[in-house]
Coordinates of C-alpha atoms and ligand atoms in Angstrom, one line a residue:
X147 CA 268.0 255.3 5.7
X148 CA 264.9 256.9 7.0
X149 CA 263.3 259.6 4.7
X150 CA 262.5 262.7 6.7
X151 CA 260.5 265.9 5.8
X152 CA 261.1 268.8 8.2
X153 CA 258.5 271.4 8.7
X154 CA 259.8 274.3 10.8
X155 CA 260.0 278.0 11.7
X156 CA 263.7 278.8 12.2
X157 CA 264.2 279.9 14.9
X158 CA 267.4 279.1 16.9
X159 CA 266.4 275.6 18.0
X160 CA 264.8 274.9 14.6
X161 CA 268.2 275.7 13.0
X162 CA 269.8 273.0 15.1
X163 CA 267.0 270.6 14.2
X164 CA 267.8 271.2 10.5
X165 CA 271.5 270.5 11.3
X166 CA 270.7 267.3 13.1
X167 CA 268.3 266.1 10.4
X168 CA 270.6 267.0 7.6
X169 CA 273.8 265.6 9.1
X170 CA 272.8 262.3 10.6
X171 CA 273.8 259.4 8.4
X172 CA 270.8 257.2 9.1
X173 CA 268.4 260.0 7.9
X174 CA 267.7 261.3 4.4
X175 CA 266.4 264.8 4.6
X176 CA 263.9 265.1 1.7
X177 CA 263.2 268.8 2.1
X178 CA 262.2 271.6 4.4
X179 CA 259.0 273.5 4.6
X180 CA 258.4 276.6 6.7
X181 CA 255.5 277.9 8.7
X182 CA 255.0 281.4 10.1
X183 CA 255.7 281.2 13.9
X184 CA 258.9 282.3 15.5
X185 CA 258.9 285.1 12.9
X186 CA 257.0 285.9 9.8
X187 CA 256.8 283.3 7.0
X188 CA 259.1 285.4 4.8
X189 CA 261.8 285.6 7.6
X190 CA 261.7 282.0 8.7
X191 CA 261.9 280.9 5.0
X192 CA 265.0 283.0 4.4
X193 CA 266.5 281.6 7.6
X194 CA 265.9 278.0 6.5
X195 CA 267.8 278.7 3.3
X196 CA 270.6 280.4 5.2
X197 CA 270.9 277.5 7.6
X198 CA 271.0 274.9 4.9
X199 CA 273.6 276.8 3.0
X200 CA 275.7 277.4 6.1
X201 CA 275.8 273.7 6.9
X202 CA 276.7 272.6 3.3
X203 CA 273.2 271.4 2.3
X204 CA 272.4 273.9 -0.5
X205 CA 271.0 271.0 -2.5
X206 CA 268.0 270.7 -0.2
X207 CA 265.0 272.6 -1.2
X208 CA 263.0 274.9 1.0
X209 CA 259.3 275.6 0.3
X210 CA 257.3 278.2 2.1
X211 CA 254.1 277.0 3.8
X212 CA 251.2 278.9 5.4
X213 CA 251.8 282.4 6.5
X214 CA 249.2 282.3 9.2
X215 CA 247.2 279.9 11.3
X216 CA 244.0 278.4 10.0
X217 CA 241.6 280.5 12.0
X218 CA 243.6 282.9 14.2
X219 CA 246.0 285.8 13.9
X220 CA 249.7 285.0 13.7
X221 CA 251.6 284.8 17.0
X222 CA 255.3 285.7 16.6
X223 CA 258.1 285.2 19.1
X224 CA 260.7 288.1 18.6
X225 CA 261.3 288.2 22.4
X226 CA 263.1 284.8 22.1
X227 CA 264.3 284.6 18.5
X228 CA 264.9 288.3 17.7
X229 CA 263.8 290.5 14.9
X230 CA 265.2 288.2 12.2
X231 CA 264.0 285.0 13.9
X232 CA 267.7 283.9 14.0
X233 CA 269.5 286.8 15.7
X234 CA 273.0 286.6 17.0
X235 CA 274.5 288.5 19.9
X236 CA 273.7 292.2 19.9
X237 CA 271.0 291.5 17.4
X238 CA 273.3 291.0 14.5
X239 CA 273.0 288.4 11.8
X240 CA 275.4 285.5 12.1
X241 CA 274.8 283.5 8.9
X242 CA 275.5 284.9 5.5
X243 CA 272.4 285.4 3.4
X244 CA 271.6 282.6 0.9
X245 CA 271.4 283.5 -2.7
X246 CA 268.8 280.8 -3.2
X247 CA 265.0 281.3 -3.5
X248 CA 262.4 279.0 -2.0
X249 CA 261.0 276.4 -4.3
X250 CA 257.8 277.7 -6.0
X251 CA 254.5 276.2 -5.2
X252 CA 252.4 275.5 -2.1
X253 CA 254.2 273.6 0.6
X254 CA 251.4 271.2 1.2
X255 CA 251.6 270.0 -2.5
X256 CA 255.4 269.8 -2.5
X257 CA 255.4 268.0 0.8
X258 CA 252.8 265.5 -0.6
X259 CA 254.8 264.8 -3.7
X260 CA 258.0 264.3 -1.8
X261 CA 256.4 262.1 0.8
X262 CA 254.5 260.0 -1.9
X263 CA 257.7 259.4 -3.8
X264 CA 259.6 258.4 -0.7
X265 CA 256.8 256.2 0.4
X266 CA 256.7 254.5 -3.0
X267 CA 260.5 253.7 -2.7
X268 CA 260.0 252.4 0.8
X269 CA 257.1 250.2 -0.3
X270 CA 259.2 248.8 -3.2
X271 CA 262.1 248.0 -0.9
X272 CA 259.7 246.5 1.5
X273 CA 258.1 244.3 -1.1
X274 CA 261.5 243.1 -2.3
X275 CA 262.5 242.2 1.2
X276 CA 259.2 240.4 1.8
X277 CA 259.7 238.5 -1.5
X278 CA 263.2 237.6 -0.3
X279 CA 261.7 236.3 3.0
X280 CA 263.2 239.0 5.2
X281 CA 259.9 240.3 6.6
X282 CA 257.4 238.4 8.6
X283 CA 259.4 235.3 9.4
X284 CA 256.2 233.2 9.2
X285 CA 254.3 235.3 11.8
X286 CA 252.8 237.8 9.4
X287 CA 254.5 240.5 7.4
X288 CA 255.9 243.5 9.2
X289 CA 254.4 246.9 8.2
X290 CA 256.1 248.9 5.5
X291 CA 258.3 251.5 7.1
X292 CA 256.9 255.1 7.1
X293 CA 258.3 258.4 6.0
X294 CA 258.9 260.7 9.0
X295 CA 257.3 264.1 9.1
X296 CA 259.0 266.1 11.8
X297 CA 257.1 269.3 12.8
X298 CA 258.9 271.9 14.9
X299 CA 256.5 274.8 14.4
X300 CA 252.7 275.3 14.4
X301 CA 250.9 272.3 12.8
X302 CA 249.1 274.3 10.0
X303 CA 251.0 272.7 7.1
X304 CA 250.6 269.3 8.6
X305 CA 246.9 269.7 9.1
X306 CA 246.4 270.8 5.6
X307 CA 248.5 268.0 4.2
X308 CA 246.4 265.4 6.1
X309 CA 243.1 267.1 5.2
X310 CA 243.9 267.5 1.5
X311 CA 245.7 264.2 1.1
X312 CA 244.3 261.8 3.8
X313 CA 246.2 258.9 2.2
X314 CA 249.4 260.5 3.6
X315 CA 248.2 259.4 7.0
X316 CA 249.0 255.8 5.9
X317 CA 252.5 256.7 4.8
X318 CA 253.9 259.0 7.4
X319 CA 254.7 258.9 11.1
X320 CA 254.6 262.4 12.5
X321 CA 256.9 263.5 15.3
X322 CA 256.3 266.9 16.7
X323 CA 257.9 269.2 19.2
X324 CA 255.1 270.9 20.9
X325 CA 252.5 270.8 23.7
X326 CA 252.9 270.3 27.4
X327 CA 251.5 267.8 29.9
X328 CA 251.3 270.5 32.5
X329 CA 252.8 274.0 32.5
X330 CA 253.2 275.9 29.2
X331 CA 255.6 278.5 28.0
X332 CA 253.5 281.1 26.2
X333 CA 250.4 280.6 28.4
X334 CA 249.9 279.0 31.8
X335 CA 249.2 275.6 30.2
X336 CA 249.9 276.4 26.5
X337 CA 253.1 275.7 24.5
X338 CA 253.9 278.1 21.7
X339 CA 253.7 275.7 18.6
X340 CA 250.3 274.4 19.6
X341 CA 248.9 277.7 20.9
X342 CA 249.8 279.3 17.6
X343 CA 247.3 277.1 15.7
X344 CA 245.1 275.0 18.1
X345 CA 242.6 274.1 15.3
X346 CA 245.4 272.7 13.1
X347 CA 246.8 270.8 16.0
X348 CA 243.4 269.4 16.8
X349 CA 243.0 268.2 13.2
X350 CA 246.4 266.5 13.3
X351 CA 245.7 264.7 16.7
X352 CA 242.3 263.6 15.3
X353 CA 243.6 262.5 11.9
X354 CA 244.6 259.0 12.9
X355 CA 248.2 259.5 11.8
X356 CA 250.7 257.7 14.1
X357 CA 252.3 260.5 16.1
X358 CA 254.8 261.2 18.8
X359 CA 254.6 264.4 20.8
X360 CA 257.8 265.7 22.4
X361 CA 256.4 268.1 25.0
X362 CA 258.0 270.9 27.0
X363 CA 258.5 268.5 30.0
X364 CA 261.1 266.7 27.9
X365 CA 262.7 269.6 26.0
X366 CA 263.1 271.5 29.2
X367 CA 265.6 268.9 30.3
X368 CA 267.8 269.4 27.3
X369 CA 269.7 272.6 28.3
X370 CA 272.6 274.2 26.4
X371 CA 274.9 274.5 29.4
X372 CA 278.3 276.1 29.3
X373 CA 279.8 272.6 29.1
X374 CA 277.6 271.9 26.0
X375 CA 278.6 275.2 24.4
X376 CA 282.3 274.4 25.0
X377 CA 281.8 271.0 23.4
X378 CA 280.2 272.6 20.4
X379 CA 283.4 274.7 20.2
X380 CA 285.1 271.4 19.5
X381 CA 288.3 271.9 21.3
X382 CA 288.9 268.9 23.6
X383 CA 285.5 267.5 22.7
X384 CA 284.8 263.9 23.7
X385 CA 282.2 263.2 21.0
X386 CA 282.5 259.5 20.6
X387 CA 280.1 257.5 18.5
X388 CA 280.0 254.5 20.8
X389 CA 277.7 255.6 23.6
X390 CA 274.6 256.7 21.6
X391 CA 273.0 253.4 20.9
X392 CA 272.3 252.8 24.5
X393 CA 269.0 254.1 25.9
X394 CA 266.0 253.5 28.0
X395 CA 264.4 251.3 25.3
X396 CA 260.8 251.7 26.3
X397 CA 259.4 253.6 23.3
X398 CA 257.2 252.0 20.7
X399 CA 259.1 253.7 17.8
X400 CA 259.4 251.7 14.6
X401 CA 263.0 252.4 13.8
X402 CA 265.3 251.7 16.8
X403 CA 268.4 251.7 14.7
X404 CA 271.7 252.8 16.1
X405 CA 273.5 255.8 14.8
X406 CA 277.1 254.8 15.0
X407 CA 279.2 256.5 12.4
X408 CA 282.7 255.4 12.6
X409 CA 283.5 257.8 9.7
X410 CA 282.5 260.9 11.7
X411 CA 285.4 263.3 11.8
X412 CA 287.2 263.8 15.0
X413 CA 286.1 267.0 16.7
X414 CA 289.2 267.8 18.6
X415 CA 292.0 269.7 17.0
X416 CA 295.5 268.4 17.6
X417 CA 297.0 269.7 20.8
X418 CA 300.5 268.4 20.0
X419 CA 301.2 270.8 17.2
X420 CA 304.9 271.7 17.0
X421 CA 303.8 275.3 16.0
X422 CA 304.1 277.4 19.2
X423 CA 301.2 279.7 18.2
X424 CA 298.9 276.7 17.7
X425 CA 300.1 275.1 20.9
X426 CA 299.3 278.3 22.8
X427 CA 295.9 278.5 21.2
X428 CA 295.2 274.9 22.1
X429 CA 296.3 275.5 25.7
X430 CA 293.9 278.6 25.9
X431 CA 291.1 276.5 24.4
X432 CA 291.8 273.7 26.9
X433 CA 291.7 276.1 29.8
X434 CA 288.5 277.7 28.6
X435 CA 286.9 274.4 28.0
X436 CA 287.8 273.1 31.4
X437 CA 286.4 276.2 33.1
X438 CA 283.2 276.2 31.1
X439 CA 282.6 272.5 31.7
X440 CA 282.9 273.2 35.4
X441 CA 280.5 276.1 35.4
X442 CA 277.0 275.6 36.8
X443 CA 275.2 277.6 34.1
X444 CA 275.7 280.4 31.5
X445 CA 273.7 282.7 33.7
X446 CA 275.9 282.0 36.8
X447 CA 279.0 282.3 34.7
X448 CA 277.9 285.7 33.3
X449 CA 277.1 286.9 36.8
X450 CA 280.4 285.8 38.3
X451 CA 282.8 286.3 35.4
X452 CA 282.2 289.8 34.1
X453 CA 279.0 289.5 32.1
X454 CA 277.9 288.0 28.8
X455 CA 280.9 289.4 27.0
X456 CA 283.3 287.5 29.2
X457 CA 281.3 284.3 28.6
X458 CA 281.4 284.9 24.9
X459 CA 285.1 285.4 25.0
X460 CA 285.7 282.2 27.0
X461 CA 283.6 280.3 24.5
X462 CA 285.3 281.8 21.5
X463 CA 288.6 280.4 22.9
X464 CA 287.0 276.9 22.6
X465 CA 285.9 277.3 19.0
X466 CA 288.0 275.4 16.6
X467 CA 286.3 276.9 13.6
X468 CA 284.2 280.0 12.6
X469 CA 281.3 277.6 12.0
X470 CA 281.4 276.2 15.5
X471 CA 281.7 279.7 16.9
X472 CA 278.6 280.8 14.9
X473 CA 276.6 278.0 16.5
X474 CA 277.9 279.0 20.0
X475 CA 276.8 282.6 19.3
X476 CA 273.4 281.6 18.2
X477 CA 272.9 279.6 21.4
X478 CA 274.3 282.4 23.5
X479 CA 271.7 284.8 22.0
X480 CA 269.1 282.1 22.8
X481 CA 270.5 281.7 26.4
X482 CA 270.3 285.5 26.8
X483 CA 266.6 285.7 25.7
X484 CA 265.6 282.6 27.7
X485 CA 267.2 284.1 30.8
X486 CA 265.5 287.4 30.2
X487 CA 262.0 286.1 29.4
X488 CA 261.8 282.9 31.4
X489 CA 264.6 283.3 34.0
X490 CA 266.1 280.0 32.7
X491 CA 269.8 279.7 33.7
X492 CA 270.5 277.8 30.4
X493 CA 268.2 277.6 27.3
X494 CA 266.3 274.5 26.4
X495 CA 267.0 273.3 22.9
X496 CA 263.5 272.1 22.0
X497 CA 263.3 271.2 18.3
X498 CA 266.2 268.9 17.7
X499 CA 264.8 266.6 20.4
X500 CA 262.0 265.7 18.0
X501 CA 264.6 264.8 15.3
X502 CA 266.5 262.8 17.9
X503 CA 263.4 260.7 18.4
X504 CA 263.4 259.7 14.7
X505 CA 267.1 258.8 14.9
X506 CA 267.0 256.9 18.2
X507 CA 263.6 256.3 19.8
X508 CA 265.3 254.0 22.3
X509 CA 266.7 257.1 24.0
X510 CA 263.2 258.1 25.0
X511 CA 260.7 256.9 27.6
X512 CA 257.2 257.3 26.2
X513 CA 253.6 256.5 27.0
X514 CA 250.7 256.0 24.6
X515 CA 247.7 258.1 25.7
X516 CA 244.8 260.2 24.6
X517 CA 245.7 263.8 23.8
X518 CA 243.0 266.4 23.1
X519 CA 243.7 269.9 22.0
X520 CA 241.6 272.7 23.7
X521 CA 240.3 274.9 21.0
X522 CA 237.4 276.8 22.7
X523 CA 238.4 278.1 26.0
X524 CA 239.5 281.7 26.1
X525 CA 241.6 280.7 29.1
X526 CA 243.5 277.8 27.6
X527 CA 243.1 277.4 23.8
X528 CA 246.1 275.5 22.7
X529 CA 246.5 273.3 25.8
X530 CA 247.3 269.7 25.0
X531 CA 245.1 267.8 27.5
X532 CA 247.1 264.6 28.1
X533 CA 245.3 261.7 29.6
X534 CA 248.3 260.3 31.5
X535 CA 246.3 257.8 33.6
X536 CA 244.1 256.4 30.9
X537 CA 240.8 257.9 32.3
X538 CA 239.4 259.1 29.0
X539 CA 236.8 256.9 27.3
X540 CA 238.4 257.9 24.0
X541 CA 241.1 255.7 22.4
X542 CA 244.8 256.7 22.7
X543 CA 245.9 258.8 19.8
X544 CA 249.5 259.8 20.6
X545 CA 252.8 258.5 21.8
X546 CA 254.0 261.0 24.3
X547 CA 257.6 261.3 25.3
X548 CA 258.2 261.5 29.0
X549 CA 261.9 261.7 29.2
X550 CA 265.1 261.5 27.1
X551 CA 268.6 260.3 27.7
X552 CA 270.1 263.9 27.7
X553 CA 273.8 263.0 27.4
X554 CA 273.0 260.7 24.5
X555 CA 271.0 263.4 22.8
X556 CA 274.0 265.8 23.0
X557 CA 276.2 263.1 21.5
X558 CA 273.9 263.0 18.5
X559 CA 274.0 266.7 18.1
X560 CA 277.7 267.1 18.6
X561 CA 278.4 264.4 16.0
X562 CA 276.1 266.3 13.6
X563 CA 278.0 269.5 14.3
X564 CA 281.3 267.8 13.6
X565 CA 280.0 266.5 10.3
X566 CA 278.6 269.9 9.3
X567 CA 281.9 271.5 10.3
X568 CA 283.8 269.1 8.1
X569 CA 281.8 269.9 4.9
Ligands
BDR207 C1 258.8 276.0 20.5 O1 258.5 277.3 20.2 C2 259.4 277.9 19.4 O2 259.7 279.2 19.8 C3 260.6 277.0 19.4 O3 261.3 277.1 18.1 C4 260.0 275.6 19.6 O4 259.6 275.0 18.4 C5 259.0 275.8 21.9 O5 257.8 276.0 22.6
CA208 CA1 260.3 275.9 16.3

């Protein structure tokens, strides 16, 4: 299994990133750190605890990171994530409040200790394999696998980790959701996570740590359409484990393991129940699922079918459990704000795409290139300047995702939802 540390600012899409990282068999989620971003540090830290408890992972610690960027004022994002950072429809809370407290201490120190311990284990296993002749095969020994640090918020915690503990750059591979090759989302050419703390991002890109950037161009292809929301509901879902090991196979990731999990619980409830009430409910769910799958977008559906309340009702009919319904509602809130702020017909689910890269890099097409972070310009501080055509005299410092196999991504997520639902 791959040890993973997740640094995030939940956040609707961060919440699904936690779910994917915590409920994928090939990954071992070491812990979660938070960073002020989508909402204040206090709010996103509570949200992280709530999410972990709601998905049956109360044993995983959360530690609060930096409340503000290194050199700038905080940028929050209530217009997309609501006042709590994880609002449901009508601004209400969906997840029960956790009774847990974050782990005491500075995130950067807790992250370092967890990463150092996981690295030591990986190194021991690697040595044992090498001694047993499994590595190298006479052509030189393969590198020791790395701990994965997945960042789905501003890079402040990651920058401090690499500055205070430069040895960590030898132990981790960093995968981040952030940046854009072209058009941004919170500025003409700036993406929110990088724009929040450009100086920290610059430190990370300059640190020499192996890193993969999953930019907006990729996450904007991963849309939570009505069909996806119906699948999340679970009724009549076709979440098979067999199709997810295929992919484009052009990435230079170090862990192209498949993620088949024959033990994953079936997502579909029985439709052959002898109980007439259950049979009627199953029929309603099947009708709702079919109509949602056929819909072009949540926005079109709301416009044509009586508004957001009608869409919510159709979705509710597809939900085979309150947990699945809660996820649908979180994504409906996200759909609504994305529609209002960006005129997107369906919301892009950014953050779990970075986790998917750790699980299955073969699903991504990537290119190594030079990426510099603009820190000076009043026009474009936070821009990730991507040298797509290799024109910079500086060496490449990042692996940049260019595309992802979207259906395969949703398979990964739906399987994780099914596992979380079964807890
Ligand atoms: C990023 O910004 C945040 O609002 C999301 O959680 C995601 O990490 C997308 O630009
Ligand atoms: Ca985020």
